[in-house]
Short mmCIF file of C-alpha atoms and ligand atoms in Angstrom, two decimals:
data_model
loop_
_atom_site.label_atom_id
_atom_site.label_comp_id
_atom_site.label_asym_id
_atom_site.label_seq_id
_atom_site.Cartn_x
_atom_site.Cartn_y
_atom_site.Cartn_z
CA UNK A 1 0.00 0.00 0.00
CA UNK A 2 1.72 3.58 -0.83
CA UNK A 3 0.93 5.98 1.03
CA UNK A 4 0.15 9.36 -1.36
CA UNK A 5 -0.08 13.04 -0.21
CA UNK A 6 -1.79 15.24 -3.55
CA UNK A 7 -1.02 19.25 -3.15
CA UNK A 8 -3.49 21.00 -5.16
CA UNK A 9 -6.08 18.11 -4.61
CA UNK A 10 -9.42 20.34 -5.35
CA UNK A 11 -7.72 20.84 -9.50
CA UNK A 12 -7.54 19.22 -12.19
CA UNK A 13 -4.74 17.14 -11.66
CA UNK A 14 -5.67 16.96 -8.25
CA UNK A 15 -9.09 15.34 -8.65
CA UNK A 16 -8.00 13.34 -10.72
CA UNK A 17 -5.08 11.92 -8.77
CA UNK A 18 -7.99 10.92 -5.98
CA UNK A 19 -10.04 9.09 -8.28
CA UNK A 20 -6.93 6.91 -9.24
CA UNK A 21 -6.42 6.09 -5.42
CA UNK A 22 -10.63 5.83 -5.28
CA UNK A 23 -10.35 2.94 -7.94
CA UNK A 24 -7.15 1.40 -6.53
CA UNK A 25 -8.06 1.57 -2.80
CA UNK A 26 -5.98 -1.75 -1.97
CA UNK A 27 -2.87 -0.22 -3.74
CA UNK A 28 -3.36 3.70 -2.86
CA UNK A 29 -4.30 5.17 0.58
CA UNK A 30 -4.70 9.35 0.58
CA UNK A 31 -2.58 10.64 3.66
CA UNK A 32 -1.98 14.42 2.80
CA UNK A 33 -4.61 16.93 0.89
CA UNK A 34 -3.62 20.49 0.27
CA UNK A 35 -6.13 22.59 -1.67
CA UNK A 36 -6.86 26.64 -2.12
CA UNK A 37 -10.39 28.28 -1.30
CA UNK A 38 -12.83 24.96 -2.51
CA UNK A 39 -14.14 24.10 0.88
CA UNK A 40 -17.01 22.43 -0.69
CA UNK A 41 -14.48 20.13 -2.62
CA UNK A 42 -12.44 19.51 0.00
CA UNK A 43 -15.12 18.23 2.31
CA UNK A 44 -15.95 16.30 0.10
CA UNK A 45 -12.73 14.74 -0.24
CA UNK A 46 -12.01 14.38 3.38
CA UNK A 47 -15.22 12.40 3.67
CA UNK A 48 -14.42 9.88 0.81
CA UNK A 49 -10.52 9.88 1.81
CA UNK A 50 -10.38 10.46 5.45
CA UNK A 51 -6.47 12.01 5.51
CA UNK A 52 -4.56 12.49 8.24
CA UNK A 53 -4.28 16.12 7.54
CA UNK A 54 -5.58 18.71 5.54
CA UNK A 55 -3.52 22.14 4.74
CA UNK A 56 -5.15 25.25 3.07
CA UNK A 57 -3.28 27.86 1.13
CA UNK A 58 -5.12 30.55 2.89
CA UNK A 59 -4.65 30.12 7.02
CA UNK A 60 -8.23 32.26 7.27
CA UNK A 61 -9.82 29.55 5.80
CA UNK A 62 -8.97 26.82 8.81
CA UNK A 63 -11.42 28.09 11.43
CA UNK A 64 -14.12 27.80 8.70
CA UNK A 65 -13.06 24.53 7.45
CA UNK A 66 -13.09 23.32 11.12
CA UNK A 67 -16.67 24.18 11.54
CA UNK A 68 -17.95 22.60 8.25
CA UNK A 69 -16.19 19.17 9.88
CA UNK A 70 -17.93 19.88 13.39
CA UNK A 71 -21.05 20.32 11.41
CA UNK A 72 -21.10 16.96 9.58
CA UNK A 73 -23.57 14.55 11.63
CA UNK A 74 -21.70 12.22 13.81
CA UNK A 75 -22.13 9.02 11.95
CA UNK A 76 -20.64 11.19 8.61
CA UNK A 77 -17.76 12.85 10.80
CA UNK A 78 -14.29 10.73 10.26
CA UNK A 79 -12.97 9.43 13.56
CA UNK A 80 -9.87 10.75 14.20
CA UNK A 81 -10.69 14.46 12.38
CA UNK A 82 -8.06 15.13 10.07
CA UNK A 83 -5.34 17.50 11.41
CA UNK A 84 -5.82 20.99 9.84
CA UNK A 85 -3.28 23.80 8.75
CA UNK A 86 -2.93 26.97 6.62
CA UNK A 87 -0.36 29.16 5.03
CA UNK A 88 2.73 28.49 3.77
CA UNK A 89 3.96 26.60 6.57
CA UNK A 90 1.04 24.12 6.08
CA UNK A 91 1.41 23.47 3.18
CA UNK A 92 4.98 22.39 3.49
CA UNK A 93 3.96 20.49 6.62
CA UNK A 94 1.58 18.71 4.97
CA UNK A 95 3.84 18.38 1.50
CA UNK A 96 6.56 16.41 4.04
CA UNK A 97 3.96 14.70 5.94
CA UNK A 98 5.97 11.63 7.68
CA UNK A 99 3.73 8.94 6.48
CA UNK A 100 3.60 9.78 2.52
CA UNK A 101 5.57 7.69 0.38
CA UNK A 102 4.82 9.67 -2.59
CA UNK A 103 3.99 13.57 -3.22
CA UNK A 104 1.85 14.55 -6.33
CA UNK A 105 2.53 18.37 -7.04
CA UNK A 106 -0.84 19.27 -8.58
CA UNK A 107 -0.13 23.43 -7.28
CA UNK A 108 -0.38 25.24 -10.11
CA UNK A 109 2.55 27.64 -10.46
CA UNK A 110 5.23 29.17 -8.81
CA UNK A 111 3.41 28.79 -5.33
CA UNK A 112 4.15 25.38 -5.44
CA UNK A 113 7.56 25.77 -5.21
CA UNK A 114 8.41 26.06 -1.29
CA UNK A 115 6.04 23.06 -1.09
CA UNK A 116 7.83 20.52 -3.47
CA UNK A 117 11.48 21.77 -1.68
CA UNK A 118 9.74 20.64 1.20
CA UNK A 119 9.06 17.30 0.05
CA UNK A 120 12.23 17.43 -1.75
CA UNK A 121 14.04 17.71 1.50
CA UNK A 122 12.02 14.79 3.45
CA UNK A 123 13.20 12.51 1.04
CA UNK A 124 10.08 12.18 0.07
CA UNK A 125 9.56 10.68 -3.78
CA UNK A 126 7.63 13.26 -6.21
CA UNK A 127 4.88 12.96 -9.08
CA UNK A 128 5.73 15.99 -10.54
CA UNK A 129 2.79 18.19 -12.09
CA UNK A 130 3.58 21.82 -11.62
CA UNK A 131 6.14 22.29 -13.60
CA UNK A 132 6.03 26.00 -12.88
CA UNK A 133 8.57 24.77 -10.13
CA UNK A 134 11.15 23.10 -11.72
CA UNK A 135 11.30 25.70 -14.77
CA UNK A 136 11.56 28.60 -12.17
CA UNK A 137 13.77 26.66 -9.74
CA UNK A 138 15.95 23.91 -11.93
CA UNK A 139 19.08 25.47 -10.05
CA UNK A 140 17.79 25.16 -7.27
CA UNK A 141 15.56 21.95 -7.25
CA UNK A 142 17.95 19.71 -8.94
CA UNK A 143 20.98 19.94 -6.43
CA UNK A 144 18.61 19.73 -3.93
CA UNK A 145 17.28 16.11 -5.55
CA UNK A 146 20.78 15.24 -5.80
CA UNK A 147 20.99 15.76 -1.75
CA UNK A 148 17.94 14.04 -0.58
CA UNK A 149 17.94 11.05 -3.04
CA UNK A 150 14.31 11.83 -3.94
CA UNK A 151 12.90 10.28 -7.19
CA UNK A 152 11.20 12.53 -9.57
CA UNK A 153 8.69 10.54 -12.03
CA UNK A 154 7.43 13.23 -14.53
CA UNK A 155 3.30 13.25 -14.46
CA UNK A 156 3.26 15.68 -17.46
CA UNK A 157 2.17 13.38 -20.48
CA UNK A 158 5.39 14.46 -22.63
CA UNK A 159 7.78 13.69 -20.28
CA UNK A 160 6.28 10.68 -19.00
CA UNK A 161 5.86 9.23 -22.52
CA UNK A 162 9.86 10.15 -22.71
CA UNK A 163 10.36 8.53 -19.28
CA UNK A 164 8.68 5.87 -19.92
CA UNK A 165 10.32 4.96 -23.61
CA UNK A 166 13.60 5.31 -21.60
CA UNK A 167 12.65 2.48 -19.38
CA UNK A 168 13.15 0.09 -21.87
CA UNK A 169 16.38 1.33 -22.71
CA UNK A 170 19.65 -0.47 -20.47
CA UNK A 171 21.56 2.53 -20.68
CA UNK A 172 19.32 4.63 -19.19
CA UNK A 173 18.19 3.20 -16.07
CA UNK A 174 15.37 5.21 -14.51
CA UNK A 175 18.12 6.48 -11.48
CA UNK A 176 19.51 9.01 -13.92
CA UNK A 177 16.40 10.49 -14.52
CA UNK A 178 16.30 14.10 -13.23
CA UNK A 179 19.99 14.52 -12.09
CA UNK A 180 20.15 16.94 -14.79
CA UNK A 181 22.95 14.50 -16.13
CA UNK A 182 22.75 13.62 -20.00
CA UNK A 183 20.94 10.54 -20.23
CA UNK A 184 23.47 7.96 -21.98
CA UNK A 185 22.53 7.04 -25.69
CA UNK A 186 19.58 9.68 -25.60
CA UNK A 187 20.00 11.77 -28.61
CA UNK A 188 16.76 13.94 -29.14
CA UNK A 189 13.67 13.91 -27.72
CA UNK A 190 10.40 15.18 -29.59
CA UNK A 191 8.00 16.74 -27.01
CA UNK A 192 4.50 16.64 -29.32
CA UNK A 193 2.12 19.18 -29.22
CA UNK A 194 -1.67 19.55 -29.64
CA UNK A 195 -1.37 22.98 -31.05
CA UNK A 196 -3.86 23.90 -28.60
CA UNK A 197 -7.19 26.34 -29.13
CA UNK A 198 -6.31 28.23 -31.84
CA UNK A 199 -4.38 25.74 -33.92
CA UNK A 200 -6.74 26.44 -37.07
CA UNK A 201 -7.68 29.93 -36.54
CA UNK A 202 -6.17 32.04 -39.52
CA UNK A 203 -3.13 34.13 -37.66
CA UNK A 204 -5.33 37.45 -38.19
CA UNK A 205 -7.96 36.43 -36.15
CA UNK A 206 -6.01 35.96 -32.82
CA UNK A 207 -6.15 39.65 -31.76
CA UNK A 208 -10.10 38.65 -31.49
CA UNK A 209 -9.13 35.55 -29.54
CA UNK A 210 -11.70 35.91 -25.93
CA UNK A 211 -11.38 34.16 -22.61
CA UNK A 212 -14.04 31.69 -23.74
CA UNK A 213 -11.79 30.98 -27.04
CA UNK A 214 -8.69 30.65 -25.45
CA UNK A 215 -9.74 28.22 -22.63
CA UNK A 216 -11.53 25.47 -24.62
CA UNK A 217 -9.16 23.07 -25.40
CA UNK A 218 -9.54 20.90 -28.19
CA UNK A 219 -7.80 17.32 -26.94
CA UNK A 220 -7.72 17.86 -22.76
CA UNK A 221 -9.41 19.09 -20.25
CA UNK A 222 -6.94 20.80 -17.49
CA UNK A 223 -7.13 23.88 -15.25
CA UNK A 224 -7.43 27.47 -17.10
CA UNK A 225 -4.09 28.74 -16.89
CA UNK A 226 -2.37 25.16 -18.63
CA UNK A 227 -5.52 25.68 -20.88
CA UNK A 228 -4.65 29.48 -22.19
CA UNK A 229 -1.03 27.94 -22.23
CA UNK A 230 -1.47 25.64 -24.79
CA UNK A 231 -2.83 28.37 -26.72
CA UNK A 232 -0.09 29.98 -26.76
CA UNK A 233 2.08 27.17 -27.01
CA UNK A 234 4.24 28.31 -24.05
CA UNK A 235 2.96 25.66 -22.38
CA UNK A 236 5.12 23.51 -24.75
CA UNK A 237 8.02 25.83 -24.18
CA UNK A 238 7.46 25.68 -20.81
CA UNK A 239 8.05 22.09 -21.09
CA UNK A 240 11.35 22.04 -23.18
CA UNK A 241 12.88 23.56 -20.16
CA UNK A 242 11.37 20.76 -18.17
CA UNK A 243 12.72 18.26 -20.67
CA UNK A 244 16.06 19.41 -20.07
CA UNK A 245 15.80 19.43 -16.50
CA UNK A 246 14.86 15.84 -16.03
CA UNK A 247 16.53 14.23 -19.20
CA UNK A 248 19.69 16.52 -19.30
CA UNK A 249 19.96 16.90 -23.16
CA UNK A 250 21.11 20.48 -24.55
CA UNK A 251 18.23 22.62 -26.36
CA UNK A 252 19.50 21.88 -29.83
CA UNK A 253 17.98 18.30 -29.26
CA UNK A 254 14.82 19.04 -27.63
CA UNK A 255 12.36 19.88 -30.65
CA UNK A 256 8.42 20.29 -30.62
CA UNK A 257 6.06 18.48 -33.11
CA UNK A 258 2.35 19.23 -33.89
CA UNK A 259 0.74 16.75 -33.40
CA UNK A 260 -3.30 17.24 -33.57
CA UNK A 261 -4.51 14.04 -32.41
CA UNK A 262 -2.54 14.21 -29.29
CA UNK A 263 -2.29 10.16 -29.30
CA UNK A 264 1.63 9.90 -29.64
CA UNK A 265 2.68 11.72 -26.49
CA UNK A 266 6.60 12.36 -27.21
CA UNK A 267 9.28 10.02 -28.67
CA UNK A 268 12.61 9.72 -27.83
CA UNK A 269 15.62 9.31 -30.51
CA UNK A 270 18.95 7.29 -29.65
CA UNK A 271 22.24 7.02 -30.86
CA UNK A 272 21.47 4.33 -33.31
CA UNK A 273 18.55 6.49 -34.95
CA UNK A 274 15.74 4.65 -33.36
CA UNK A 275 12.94 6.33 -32.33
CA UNK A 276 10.66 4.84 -29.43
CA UNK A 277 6.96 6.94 -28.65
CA UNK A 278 4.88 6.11 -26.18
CA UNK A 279 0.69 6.58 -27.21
CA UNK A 280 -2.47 6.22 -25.24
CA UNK A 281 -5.73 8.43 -25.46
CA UNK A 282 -5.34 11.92 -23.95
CA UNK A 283 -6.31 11.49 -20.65
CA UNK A 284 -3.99 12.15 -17.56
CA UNK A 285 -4.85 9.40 -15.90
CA UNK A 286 -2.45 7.29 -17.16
CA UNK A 287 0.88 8.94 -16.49
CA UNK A 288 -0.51 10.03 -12.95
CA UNK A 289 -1.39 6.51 -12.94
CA UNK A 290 1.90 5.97 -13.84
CA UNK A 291 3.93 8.05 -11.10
CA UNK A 292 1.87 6.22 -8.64
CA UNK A 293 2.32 2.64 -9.37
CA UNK A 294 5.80 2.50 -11.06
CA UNK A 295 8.01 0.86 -11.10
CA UNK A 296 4.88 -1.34 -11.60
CA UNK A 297 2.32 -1.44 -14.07
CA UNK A 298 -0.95 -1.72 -13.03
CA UNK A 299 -4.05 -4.12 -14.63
CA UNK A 300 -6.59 -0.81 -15.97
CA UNK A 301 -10.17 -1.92 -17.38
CA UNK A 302 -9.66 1.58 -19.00
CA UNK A 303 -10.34 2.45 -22.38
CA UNK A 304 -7.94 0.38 -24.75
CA UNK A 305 -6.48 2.66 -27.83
CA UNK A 306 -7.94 1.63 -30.67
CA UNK A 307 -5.71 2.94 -33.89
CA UNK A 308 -8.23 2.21 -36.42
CA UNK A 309 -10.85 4.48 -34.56
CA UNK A 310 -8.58 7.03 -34.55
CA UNK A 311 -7.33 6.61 -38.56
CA UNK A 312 -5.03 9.50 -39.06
CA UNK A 313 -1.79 10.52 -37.29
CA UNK A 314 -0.40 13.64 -38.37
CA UNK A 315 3.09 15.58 -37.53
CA UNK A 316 4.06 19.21 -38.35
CA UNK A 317 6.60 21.85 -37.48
CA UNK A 318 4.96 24.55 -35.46
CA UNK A 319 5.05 28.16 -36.77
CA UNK A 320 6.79 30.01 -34.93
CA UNK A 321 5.53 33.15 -35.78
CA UNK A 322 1.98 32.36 -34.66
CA UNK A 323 3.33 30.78 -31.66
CA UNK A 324 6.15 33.43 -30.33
CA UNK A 325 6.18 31.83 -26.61
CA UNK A 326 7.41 28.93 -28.11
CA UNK A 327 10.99 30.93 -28.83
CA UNK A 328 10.87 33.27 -25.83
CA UNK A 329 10.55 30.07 -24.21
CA UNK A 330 13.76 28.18 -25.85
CA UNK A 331 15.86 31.54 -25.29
CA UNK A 332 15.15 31.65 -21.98
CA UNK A 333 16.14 28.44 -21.06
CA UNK A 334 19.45 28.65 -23.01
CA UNK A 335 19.73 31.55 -20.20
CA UNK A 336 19.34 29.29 -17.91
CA UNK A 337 20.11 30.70 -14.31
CA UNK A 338 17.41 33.17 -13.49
CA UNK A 339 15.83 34.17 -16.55
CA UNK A 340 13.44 31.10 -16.78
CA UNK A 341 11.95 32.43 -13.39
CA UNK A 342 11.32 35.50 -14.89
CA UNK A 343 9.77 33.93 -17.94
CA UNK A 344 7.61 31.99 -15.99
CA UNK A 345 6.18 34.89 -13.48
CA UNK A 346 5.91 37.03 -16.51
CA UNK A 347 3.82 34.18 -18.26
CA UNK A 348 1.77 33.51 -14.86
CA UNK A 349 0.93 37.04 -14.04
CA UNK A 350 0.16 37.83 -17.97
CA UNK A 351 -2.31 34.60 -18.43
CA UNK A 352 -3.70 36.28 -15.15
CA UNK A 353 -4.29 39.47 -16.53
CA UNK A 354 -6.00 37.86 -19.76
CA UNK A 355 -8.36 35.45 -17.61
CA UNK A 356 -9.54 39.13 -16.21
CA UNK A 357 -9.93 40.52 -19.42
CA UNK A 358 -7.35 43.58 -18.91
CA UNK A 359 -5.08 42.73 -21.77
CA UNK A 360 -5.58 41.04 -25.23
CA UNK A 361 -4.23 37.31 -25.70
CA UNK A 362 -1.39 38.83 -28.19
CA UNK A 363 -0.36 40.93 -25.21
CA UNK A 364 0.60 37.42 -23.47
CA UNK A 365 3.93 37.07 -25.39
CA UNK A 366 4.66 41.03 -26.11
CA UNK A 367 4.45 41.79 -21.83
CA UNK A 368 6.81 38.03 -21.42
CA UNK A 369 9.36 39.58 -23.85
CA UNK A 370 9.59 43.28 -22.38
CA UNK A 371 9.90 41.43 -18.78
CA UNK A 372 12.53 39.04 -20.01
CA UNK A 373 14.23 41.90 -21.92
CA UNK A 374 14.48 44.16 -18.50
CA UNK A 375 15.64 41.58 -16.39
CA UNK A 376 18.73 40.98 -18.52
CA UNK A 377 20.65 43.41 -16.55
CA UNK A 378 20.03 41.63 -13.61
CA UNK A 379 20.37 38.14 -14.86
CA UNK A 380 21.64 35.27 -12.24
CA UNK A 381 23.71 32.46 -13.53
CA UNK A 382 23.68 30.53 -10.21
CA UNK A 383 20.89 31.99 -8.54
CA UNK A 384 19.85 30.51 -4.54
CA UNK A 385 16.00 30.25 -3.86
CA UNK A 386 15.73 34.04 -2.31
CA UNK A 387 17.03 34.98 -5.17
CA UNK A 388 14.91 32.94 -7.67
CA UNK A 389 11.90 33.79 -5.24
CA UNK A 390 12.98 37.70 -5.50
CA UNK A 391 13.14 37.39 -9.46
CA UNK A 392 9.86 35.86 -9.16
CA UNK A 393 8.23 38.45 -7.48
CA UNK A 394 10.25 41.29 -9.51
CA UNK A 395 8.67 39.84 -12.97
CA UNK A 396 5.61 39.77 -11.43
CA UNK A 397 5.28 43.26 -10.64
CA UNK A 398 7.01 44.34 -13.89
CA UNK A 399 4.19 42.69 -15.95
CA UNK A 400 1.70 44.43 -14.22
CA UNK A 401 3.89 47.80 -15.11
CA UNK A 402 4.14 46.78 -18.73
CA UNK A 403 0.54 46.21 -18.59
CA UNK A 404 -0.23 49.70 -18.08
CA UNK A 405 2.68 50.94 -20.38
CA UNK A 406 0.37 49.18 -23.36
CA UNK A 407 -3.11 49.53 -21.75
CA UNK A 408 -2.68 53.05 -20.16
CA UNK A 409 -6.76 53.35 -20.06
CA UNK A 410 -7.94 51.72 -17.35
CA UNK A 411 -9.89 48.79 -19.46
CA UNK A 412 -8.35 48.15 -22.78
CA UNK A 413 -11.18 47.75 -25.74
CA UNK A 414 -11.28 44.35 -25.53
CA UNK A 415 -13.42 41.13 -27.95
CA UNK A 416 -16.43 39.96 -26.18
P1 LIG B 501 -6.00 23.72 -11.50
O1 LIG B 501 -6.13 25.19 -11.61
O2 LIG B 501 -7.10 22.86 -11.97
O3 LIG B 501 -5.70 23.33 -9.96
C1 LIG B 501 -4.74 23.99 -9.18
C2 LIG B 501 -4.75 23.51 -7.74
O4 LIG B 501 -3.78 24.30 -7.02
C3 LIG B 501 -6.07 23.69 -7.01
O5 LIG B 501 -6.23 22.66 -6.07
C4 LIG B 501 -5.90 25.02 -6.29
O6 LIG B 501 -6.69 25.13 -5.15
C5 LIG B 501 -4.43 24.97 -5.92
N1 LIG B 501 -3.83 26.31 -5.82
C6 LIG B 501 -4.00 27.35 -6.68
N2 LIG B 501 -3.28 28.41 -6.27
C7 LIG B 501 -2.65 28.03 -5.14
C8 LIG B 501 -1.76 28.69 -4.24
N3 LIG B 501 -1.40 29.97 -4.42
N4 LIG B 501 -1.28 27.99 -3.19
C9 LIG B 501 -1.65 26.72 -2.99
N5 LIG B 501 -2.50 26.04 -3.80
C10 LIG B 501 -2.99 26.69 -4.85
O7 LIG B 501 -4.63 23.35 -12.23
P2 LIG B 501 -4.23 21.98 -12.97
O8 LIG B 501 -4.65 22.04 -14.38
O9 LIG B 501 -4.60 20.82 -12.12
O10 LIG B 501 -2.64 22.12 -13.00
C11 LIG B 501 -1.84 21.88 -11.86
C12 LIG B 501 -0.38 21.76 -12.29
O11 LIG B 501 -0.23 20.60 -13.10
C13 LIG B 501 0.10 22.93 -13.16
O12 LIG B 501 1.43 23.19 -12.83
C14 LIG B 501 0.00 22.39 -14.58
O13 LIG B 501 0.97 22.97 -15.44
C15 LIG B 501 0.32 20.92 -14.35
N6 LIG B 501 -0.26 20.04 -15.38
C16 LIG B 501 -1.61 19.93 -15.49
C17 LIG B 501 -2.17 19.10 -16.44
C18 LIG B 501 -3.66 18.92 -16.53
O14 LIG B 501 -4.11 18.06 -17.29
N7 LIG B 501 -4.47 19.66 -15.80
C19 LIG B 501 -1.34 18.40 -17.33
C20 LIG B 501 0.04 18.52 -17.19
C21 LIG B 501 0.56 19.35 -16.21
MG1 LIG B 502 2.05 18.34 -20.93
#
C-alpha cells in the first residue's frame, strides 16, 4: 500500500489523482490533501478519503473549514478528524507529511515551489505536475534532488511518454532520470504538441481571440491557466525547459512536433537512430497513474487505444511566428540561471491578466518579452531560492507595469 499526499487536490490534476487512489483503494491510501479556497471540494474529499491532515493555502480559511467538519452529523464525521493547517507553513507540513511515500505536485505555479522543496528535502519521492517549479527553480531543485535522493517521475504526459520509452532502454536506467545529467545514448527527444485552441484559426484572427476561445481546449481538459497555455504554445516551451531538466539533453535536441490528435505523447531518438513513442488516449490518468504505481504497471479496465478508430496521425513543425512563446521560451532556457523564473512569473501574471480581461491574448507574449528583456541586466547564472523567489516576485510586478505601459486606459477595448 503507498501511502500518497496530492497538493493541489481540489484541481484538475488533483481530482483526478484521488479518483486513481478511489479505484485502486488496496494499492493507494490518501494521507496528505492540500487545496486553495474549494471548501465544498475539500469536504468532500475528506469524507471519501479520510487524511490524516488537511492544509489550506489561505490560514483564514482553517477556522471555517473546522466548523464545516464539526457540522457533519456524527455518523458522517471521520474518527480521528483530520489535522488541519494553513499558510505556507502548512502546506509544506503537509507536503513532508511523515507517512507519505509519494507527493503529487498538482499546485499550479510558482506557489508550489516552497512546497515541493519541502518534500524534496524529506526525502520524500515526487509525481511531478507543476512544472512552474522546476522551470523557475531547476538550479535550485535539482541539487537539492541530488541531496535528498528523492525520485522525480514526470506526471506531465510528454515527459512521462519520454520517461517511460527510456525504461526500456539499459543505458538509461530510470536512477539518472532528473539529475540533470545527460541521459546515456539519448540523442533527441520530440516533445508533441496539440497545437492547442487556436491551432486552425487564420493568424489574423487571434487579436479577437476571448477568454471563452482561449480556454476550450480541443484534446484535454486541465485547469485554465495550462488551458490558455497551450494556446499559446508556451505551455510547450514551458516544457522544453522541463525536458532538459529531467533528461539533461542540450536545447538543440529538444524539438516540438504538432501533433493534432494528441495520441503519440513524445518520442525519444537514440544514438542508433531509433525512435521509441509512447501513445495512449489523452487522458492524464495514465501517467498520474503511472507516477503512482511505477516501477509497476498496473491491470486498468480503461479504455484500450484503438488505432483504427482514430485513422489518421499527423506531424508538423509549429510556426513560430503564430506561436512566439514557443521561442521566448527556448531563449530563456538557453539563459538558464534566473531568466526562466522571470519567464515563468511574466507568463503567470500575464495569463492572469487575460483570464480578467485587462489585456488582449497577443499581449501574453509582447508583456513576457519586455519582462525578459528588463531583467537581462540583472540576470543570475547561479541563482539561490531568495534569489529565484525575488526574481519571481520582480517579474511579477514588472508585468503588471508593462501592462499599463500598453493599456494606459484603465480597461483596454477588448473582444467579447
Ligand atoms: P488547477 O487550476 O485545476 O488546480 C490547481 C490547484 O492548485 C487547485 O487545487 C488550487 O486550489 C491549488 N492552488 C491554486 N493556487 C494556489 C496557491 N497559491 N497555493 C496553494 N495552492 C494553490 O490546475 P491543474 O490544471 O490541475 O494544473 C496543476 C499543475 O499541473 C500545473 O502546474 C500544470 O501545469 C500541471 N499540469 C496539469 C495538467 C492537466 O491536465 N491539468 C497536465 C500537465 C501538467
Ligand atoms: Mg504536458
Amino acid at each position: 500500500m503507498k501511502a500518497i499526499a496530492v497538493l493541489g487536490s481540489t484541481g484538475s490534476i488533483g481530482t483526478q489523482t484521488l479518483e486513481i487512489a478511489e479505484e485502486f483503494p488496496q494499492r493507494f491510501r490518501v494521507v496528505a490533501i492540500t487545496a486553495g479556497r474549494n471548501l465544498d471540494r475539500v469536504v468532500e474529499q475528506i469524507l471519501r478519503h479520510r487524511p490524516e491532515v488537511v492544509a489550506l493555502a489561505e490560514a483564514d480559511l482553517v477556522g471555517e473549514l473546522r466548523e464545516r467538519q464539526l457540522q457533519l452529523e456524527p455518523e458522517r464525521r471521520p474518527d480521528p478528524l483530520p489535522e488541519l493547517l494553513g499558510g505556507r507553513d502548512g502546506l509544506c507540513t503537509a507536503a513532508a507529511w511523515p507517512s507519505a511515500d509519494l507527493v503529487v505536485t498538482g499546485i499550479v505555479g510558482c506557489a508550489g515551489l516552497l512546497p515541493t522543496l519541502a518534500a524534496i528535502r524529506a526525502g520524500k519521492d515526487l509525481a511531478l505536475a507543476n512544472k512552474e517549479t522546476l522551470i523557475a527553480a531547476g538550479p535550485v531543485v535539482l541539487p537539492e534532488l541530488r541531496r535528498s535522493g528523492s525520485r522525480l517521475l514526470p506526471a506531465d504526459s510528454e515527459h512521462s511518454a519520454l520517461f517511460q520509452c527510456l525504461q526500456g532502454t539499459p543505458e538509461a536506467e530510470s536512477a539518472r532520470l532528473s539529475t540533470g545529467e545527460p541521459t546515456p545514448g539519448l540523442r533527441r527527444l520530440l516533445l508533441t504538441a496539440s497545437g492547442g485552441a487556436f491551432r486552425d484559426w487564420p493568424p489574423e484572427d487571434l487579436a479577437k481571440a476571448t477568454v471563452a476561445d482561449a480556454t476550450s481546449h480541443p484534446n484535454w481538459s486541465m485547469g485554465p491557466k495550462i488551458t490558455v497555455d497551450s494556446a499559446t504554445l508556451m505551455n510547450k516551451g514551458l516544457e522544453v525547459i522541463e525536458a532538459h531538466h529531467l533528461f539533461g539533453l542540450d536545447y538543440d535536441a529538444i524539438e516540438i512536433l504538432i501533433h493534432p490528435q494528441s495520441i503519440v505523447h513524445s518520442l525519444v531518438e537514440l544514438a542508433d537512430t531509433s525512435v521509441l513513442a509512447q501513445l495512449g488516449w489523452p487522458d492524464m490518468k495514465l501517467p498520474l497513474l503511472y507516477c503512482l504505481s511505477w516501477p509497476e504497471r498496473l491491470d486498468t479496465p480503461w479504455r484500450r487505444l484503438d488505432l483504427a478508430e482514430v485513422g489518421q496521425l499527423t506531424f508538423r513543425r509549429p510556426d513560430r511566428g503564430r506561436y512566439p512563446c514557443m521561442d521566448l521560451a527556448y531563449a530563456a532556457g538557453r539563459a538558464g540561471g534566473t531568466m526562466p523564473a522571470v519567464l515563468n512569473a511574466a507568463n503567470e501574471e500575464a495569463v492572469a491578466l487575460f483570464l480578467r480581461e485587462e489585456v488582449h491574448f497577443l499581449d501574453i507574449p509582447r508583456l513576457i518579452e519586455r519582462v525578459c528583456e528588463r531583467h537581462r541586466v540583472d540576470h543570475r547564472s547561479d541563482p539561490c531560492l531568495e534569489e529565484v523567489l525575488a526574481v519571481d516576485g520582480w517579474a511579477r510586478t514588472a508585468t503588471r507595469e508593462e501592462s499599463r505601459r500598453l493599456h494606459p486606459a484603465a480597461t483596454p477595448a477588448l473582444p467579447r
